[in-house]
Amino acid sequence: RARDMFVSIPGCSLYIKDEAMYHKMMDTALSALKRFMATGELDNVIKGIDQPDVPLWAVWAIQQYAMKMGISVAAERYGNLVYDIINYIRRQQHPNLKVHDNGLLFTNGKERPATWMNAVENGWPITPRTGYVVEINALWYNALKFAAELATELKIDNQADLFDYQAGLSGQSFVKKFWNGTYLYDYVDGDYCNKEVRPNMLFAVSLPYSALDRKQQKSVVDIVTRELL
């Protein structure tokens, strides 16, 4: 599955000092993603390439490469692809990711699971996480900041400024939409804010770029520790 593949690739390669394996796995995964972005065609082997968080996990996997091997090497090899993914989303080309005026990503999870919480009953999601989903928007903010970092490295200042501006808008809206004073809503759909304490909010703390300040981050970890650990 595409999501699982991108999440696990860095640990299965870079973190055991096998850069060659990283590129082999990424070439396989990215081939399917590029084809989907270009044509909408699904892959016969790598399932779920159309899931809304998959391109954002792909950016994260490249970001892990930059952290281990250096930003300049990552920019040279994967910089254009990261731009393509960001612009694919920005141009509203993904069938289940829409950028709203507030800079956040909206996804429909009512009829079909849109996240890793994908259990179904009689064909319908048991947990229909829909609207603004916390980890998808945490990944989006992180992806925009990383794209700005790559553009700065490649000295494409206008792109860096654009991505930074969009990240700023997204980050402000993220805090306004999800922060409830103690922790983060799991998803927000219209006037409905899902208050269940779930580990999904941890991504807003653990990703390299977080829209939360240090006090908010600690509060998130504290409630997850208290309620779930």
Short mmCIF file of C-alpha atoms in Angstrom, two decimals:
data_model
loop_
_atom_site.label_atom_id
_atom_site.label_comp_id
_atom_site.label_asym_id
_atom_site.label_seq_id
_atom_site.Cartn_x
_atom_site.Cartn_y
_atom_site.Cartn_z
CA ARG A 1 0.00 0.00 0.00
CA ALA A 2 1.33 3.38 -1.05
CA ARG A 3 0.89 5.11 2.32
CA ASP A 4 2.64 2.32 4.23
CA MET A 5 5.39 2.22 1.62
CA PHE A 6 6.31 5.91 1.87
CA VAL A 7 6.08 5.89 5.68
CA SER A 8 8.40 2.90 5.99
CA ILE A 9 10.97 3.54 3.24
CA PRO A 10 13.33 5.81 5.26
CA GLY A 11 13.46 3.37 8.18
CA CYS A 12 14.04 0.40 5.88
CA SER A 13 16.94 2.08 4.10
CA LEU A 14 18.42 5.38 5.25
CA TYR A 15 18.34 4.50 8.94
CA ILE A 16 20.23 1.27 8.35
CA LYS A 17 22.69 3.13 6.09
CA ASP A 18 21.48 1.66 2.81
CA GLU A 19 21.07 4.63 0.49
CA ALA A 20 20.90 2.42 -2.61
CA MET A 21 17.87 0.60 -1.23
CA TYR A 22 16.19 3.95 -0.55
CA HIS A 23 16.48 4.95 -4.20
CA LYS A 24 15.30 1.55 -5.44
CA MET A 25 12.16 1.66 -3.30
CA MET A 26 11.50 5.33 -4.00
CA ASP A 27 11.88 4.82 -7.76
CA THR A 28 9.19 2.13 -7.60
CA ALA A 29 6.83 4.16 -5.44
CA LEU A 30 7.37 7.48 -7.22
CA SER A 31 6.80 5.92 -10.62
CA ALA A 32 3.29 4.98 -9.54
CA LEU A 33 2.70 8.41 -7.99
CA LYS A 34 3.93 10.31 -11.06
CA ARG A 35 1.70 8.25 -13.34
CA PHE A 36 -1.30 8.87 -11.12
CA MET A 37 -0.67 12.64 -11.02
CA ALA A 38 -0.23 12.77 -14.80
CA THR A 39 -3.07 10.51 -15.91
CA GLY A 40 -5.19 9.54 -12.89
CA GLU A 41 -4.25 5.92 -13.55
CA LEU A 42 -4.11 3.62 -10.53
CA ASP A 43 -1.24 1.18 -10.06
CA ASN A 44 -1.88 -2.56 -10.26
CA VAL A 45 0.66 -3.41 -7.57
CA ILE A 46 0.97 -0.38 -5.28
CA LYS A 47 -2.52 0.05 -3.88
CA GLY A 48 -4.07 3.29 -2.64
CA ILE A 49 -1.88 5.63 -4.69
CA ASP A 50 -4.92 7.93 -4.93
CA GLN A 51 -5.33 8.32 -1.16
CA PRO A 52 -5.17 12.03 -0.23
CA ASP A 53 -2.29 11.80 2.24
CA VAL A 54 -0.04 9.72 -0.06
CA PRO A 55 1.65 12.59 -1.96
CA LEU A 56 2.31 14.32 1.36
CA TRP A 57 3.96 11.20 2.78
CA ALA A 58 6.07 11.07 -0.40
CA VAL A 59 7.33 14.58 0.33
CA TRP A 60 8.05 13.53 3.93
CA ALA A 61 10.08 10.53 2.69
CA ILE A 62 12.17 12.88 0.54
CA GLN A 63 12.54 15.21 3.50
CA GLN A 64 13.96 12.31 5.51
CA TYR A 65 16.50 11.79 2.72
CA ALA A 66 17.48 15.46 2.98
CA MET A 67 17.91 15.15 6.73
CA LYS A 68 20.19 12.11 6.39
CA MET A 69 22.09 12.87 3.18
CA GLY A 70 22.00 16.69 2.99
CA ILE A 71 19.66 19.29 1.56
CA SER A 72 21.79 19.99 -1.51
CA VAL A 73 21.80 16.34 -2.66
CA ALA A 74 18.05 16.07 -2.02
CA ALA A 75 17.34 19.30 -3.89
CA GLU A 76 19.30 18.16 -6.91
CA ARG A 77 17.70 14.72 -7.09
CA TYR A 78 14.16 15.29 -5.84
CA GLY A 79 13.57 19.05 -5.77
CA ASN A 80 11.57 19.23 -9.00
CA LEU A 81 9.39 16.32 -7.95
CA VAL A 82 8.52 18.02 -4.65
CA TYR A 83 7.51 21.14 -6.59
CA ASP A 84 5.39 19.01 -8.91
CA ILE A 85 3.59 17.42 -5.96
CA ILE A 86 2.96 20.75 -4.24
CA ASN A 87 1.72 22.38 -7.44
CA TYR A 88 -0.43 19.34 -8.28
CA ILE A 89 -2.23 19.89 -4.98
CA ARG A 90 -2.30 23.69 -5.27
CA ARG A 91 -3.91 23.48 -8.70
CA GLN A 92 -6.75 21.36 -7.29
CA GLN A 93 -5.83 18.39 -9.50
CA HIS A 94 -6.07 15.71 -6.82
CA PRO A 95 -9.56 14.15 -6.86
CA ASN A 96 -9.89 14.25 -3.06
CA LEU A 97 -7.74 17.16 -1.88
CA LYS A 98 -8.96 20.73 -2.20
CA VAL A 99 -7.01 23.78 -1.09
CA HIS A 100 -9.38 26.25 0.53
CA ASP A 101 -8.89 30.01 0.79
CA ASN A 102 -7.66 29.60 4.36
CA GLY A 103 -4.72 27.53 3.07
CA LEU A 104 -5.94 24.25 4.55
CA LEU A 105 -6.64 20.99 2.72
CA PHE A 106 -10.17 19.62 2.64
CA THR A 107 -10.86 15.94 1.96
CA ASN A 108 -14.05 13.91 1.73
CA GLY A 109 -14.00 10.79 3.90
CA LYS A 110 -17.73 10.16 4.21
CA GLU A 111 -18.25 7.57 1.49
CA ARG A 112 -14.72 6.11 1.41
CA PRO A 113 -11.96 6.12 4.05
CA ALA A 114 -9.50 8.95 3.35
CA THR A 115 -6.88 8.20 6.01
CA TRP A 116 -5.10 5.27 7.67
CA MET A 117 -8.20 4.79 9.87
CA ASN A 118 -9.76 2.85 7.00
CA ALA A 119 -11.94 0.15 8.58
CA VAL A 120 -15.29 -0.24 6.81
CA GLU A 121 -18.59 -1.92 7.59
CA ASN A 122 -21.03 -2.75 4.79
CA GLY A 123 -18.84 -0.67 2.49
CA TRP A 124 -18.98 2.50 4.61
CA PRO A 125 -16.21 3.99 6.81
CA ILE A 126 -16.62 3.12 10.48
CA THR A 127 -14.87 6.38 11.35
CA PRO A 128 -15.72 8.84 8.56
CA ARG A 129 -12.94 11.38 9.12
CA THR A 130 -13.83 14.14 6.69
CA GLY A 131 -13.30 17.84 6.11
CA TYR A 132 -10.10 19.27 7.58
CA VAL A 133 -8.17 16.25 8.89
CA VAL A 134 -5.46 16.98 11.44
CA GLU A 135 -2.54 14.88 10.15
CA ILE A 136 -3.23 15.72 6.50
CA ASN A 137 -2.99 19.42 7.26
CA ALA A 138 0.04 18.94 9.51
CA LEU A 139 1.72 17.12 6.60
CA TRP A 140 0.67 19.92 4.21
CA TYR A 141 2.23 22.65 6.36
CA ASN A 142 5.40 20.58 6.70
CA ALA A 143 5.52 19.93 2.93
CA LEU A 144 5.19 23.63 2.10
CA LYS A 145 8.01 24.56 4.50
CA PHE A 146 10.24 21.83 3.09
CA ALA A 147 9.48 22.94 -0.48
CA ALA A 148 10.53 26.47 0.49
CA GLU A 149 13.73 25.05 1.95
CA LEU A 150 14.49 23.21 -1.30
CA ALA A 151 13.75 26.31 -3.39
CA THR A 152 16.09 28.37 -1.22
CA GLU A 153 18.82 25.78 -1.69
CA LEU A 154 18.33 25.93 -5.46
CA LYS A 155 18.25 29.75 -5.31
CA ILE A 156 14.74 29.94 -6.76
CA ASP A 157 13.79 32.81 -4.48
CA ASN A 158 10.37 33.55 -5.97
CA GLN A 159 9.29 29.94 -5.41
CA ALA A 160 10.71 29.94 -1.89
CA ASP A 161 8.77 33.12 -1.07
CA LEU A 162 5.55 31.67 -2.49
CA PHE A 163 5.84 28.42 -0.53
CA ASP A 164 6.74 30.32 2.64
CA TYR A 165 3.73 32.58 2.22
CA GLN A 166 1.41 29.62 1.71
CA ALA A 167 2.93 27.84 4.70
CA GLY A 168 2.35 30.93 6.83
CA LEU A 169 -1.31 31.06 5.81
CA SER A 170 -1.73 27.33 6.34
CA GLY A 171 0.01 27.41 9.72
CA GLN A 172 -2.12 30.24 11.08
CA SER A 173 -5.31 28.58 9.88
CA PHE A 174 -4.18 25.23 11.29
CA VAL A 175 -3.87 26.62 14.82
CA LYS A 176 -7.12 28.56 14.51
CA LYS A 177 -9.04 25.56 13.17
CA PHE A 178 -7.65 22.67 15.23
CA TRP A 179 -6.35 24.06 18.55
CA ASN A 180 -8.99 23.85 21.29
CA GLY A 181 -6.90 25.28 24.11
CA THR A 182 -5.54 21.94 25.32
CA TYR A 183 -5.03 19.70 22.28
CA LEU A 184 -6.00 19.36 18.60
CA TYR A 185 -9.33 18.32 17.14
CA ASP A 186 -9.02 15.14 15.09
CA TYR A 187 -10.98 16.60 12.20
CA VAL A 188 -13.23 19.58 11.55
CA ASP A 189 -16.17 19.42 9.16
CA GLY A 190 -18.17 22.62 8.99
CA ASP A 191 -19.32 23.45 12.51
CA TYR A 192 -18.49 19.96 13.78
CA CYS A 193 -15.19 19.53 15.62
CA ASN A 194 -14.25 15.96 16.53
CA LYS A 195 -12.96 16.08 20.11
CA GLU A 196 -11.78 12.49 20.44
CA VAL A 197 -8.19 12.22 21.70
CA ARG A 198 -6.35 10.35 18.95
CA PRO A 199 -2.66 9.83 18.16
CA ASN A 200 -3.13 11.54 14.79
CA MET A 201 -2.43 14.88 16.44
CA LEU A 202 1.11 13.75 17.28
CA PHE A 203 2.14 14.35 13.66
CA ALA A 204 1.61 18.07 14.25
CA VAL A 205 4.37 17.80 16.87
CA SER A 206 6.77 15.24 15.40
CA LEU A 207 7.09 16.45 11.81
CA PRO A 208 10.23 18.54 11.10
CA TYR A 209 8.07 21.65 10.70
CA SER A 210 5.22 22.27 13.13
CA ALA A 211 2.65 25.06 13.14
CA LEU A 212 2.39 24.73 16.93
CA ASP A 213 4.53 26.59 19.45
CA ARG A 214 6.50 24.68 22.07
CA LYS A 215 3.85 25.06 24.76
CA GLN A 216 1.14 23.72 22.46
CA GLN A 217 3.36 20.84 21.39
CA LYS A 218 3.96 19.83 25.00
CA SER A 219 0.25 20.01 25.74
CA VAL A 220 -0.48 17.65 22.83
CA VAL A 221 2.12 15.14 23.99
CA ASP A 222 0.86 15.40 27.57
CA ILE A 223 -2.76 14.59 26.75
CA VAL A 224 -1.80 11.72 24.43
CA THR A 225 0.45 10.34 27.16
CA ARG A 226 -2.27 10.69 29.80
CA GLU A 227 -5.23 9.42 27.76
CA LEU A 228 -3.70 6.89 25.38
CA LEU A 229 -0.28 5.68 26.51
#
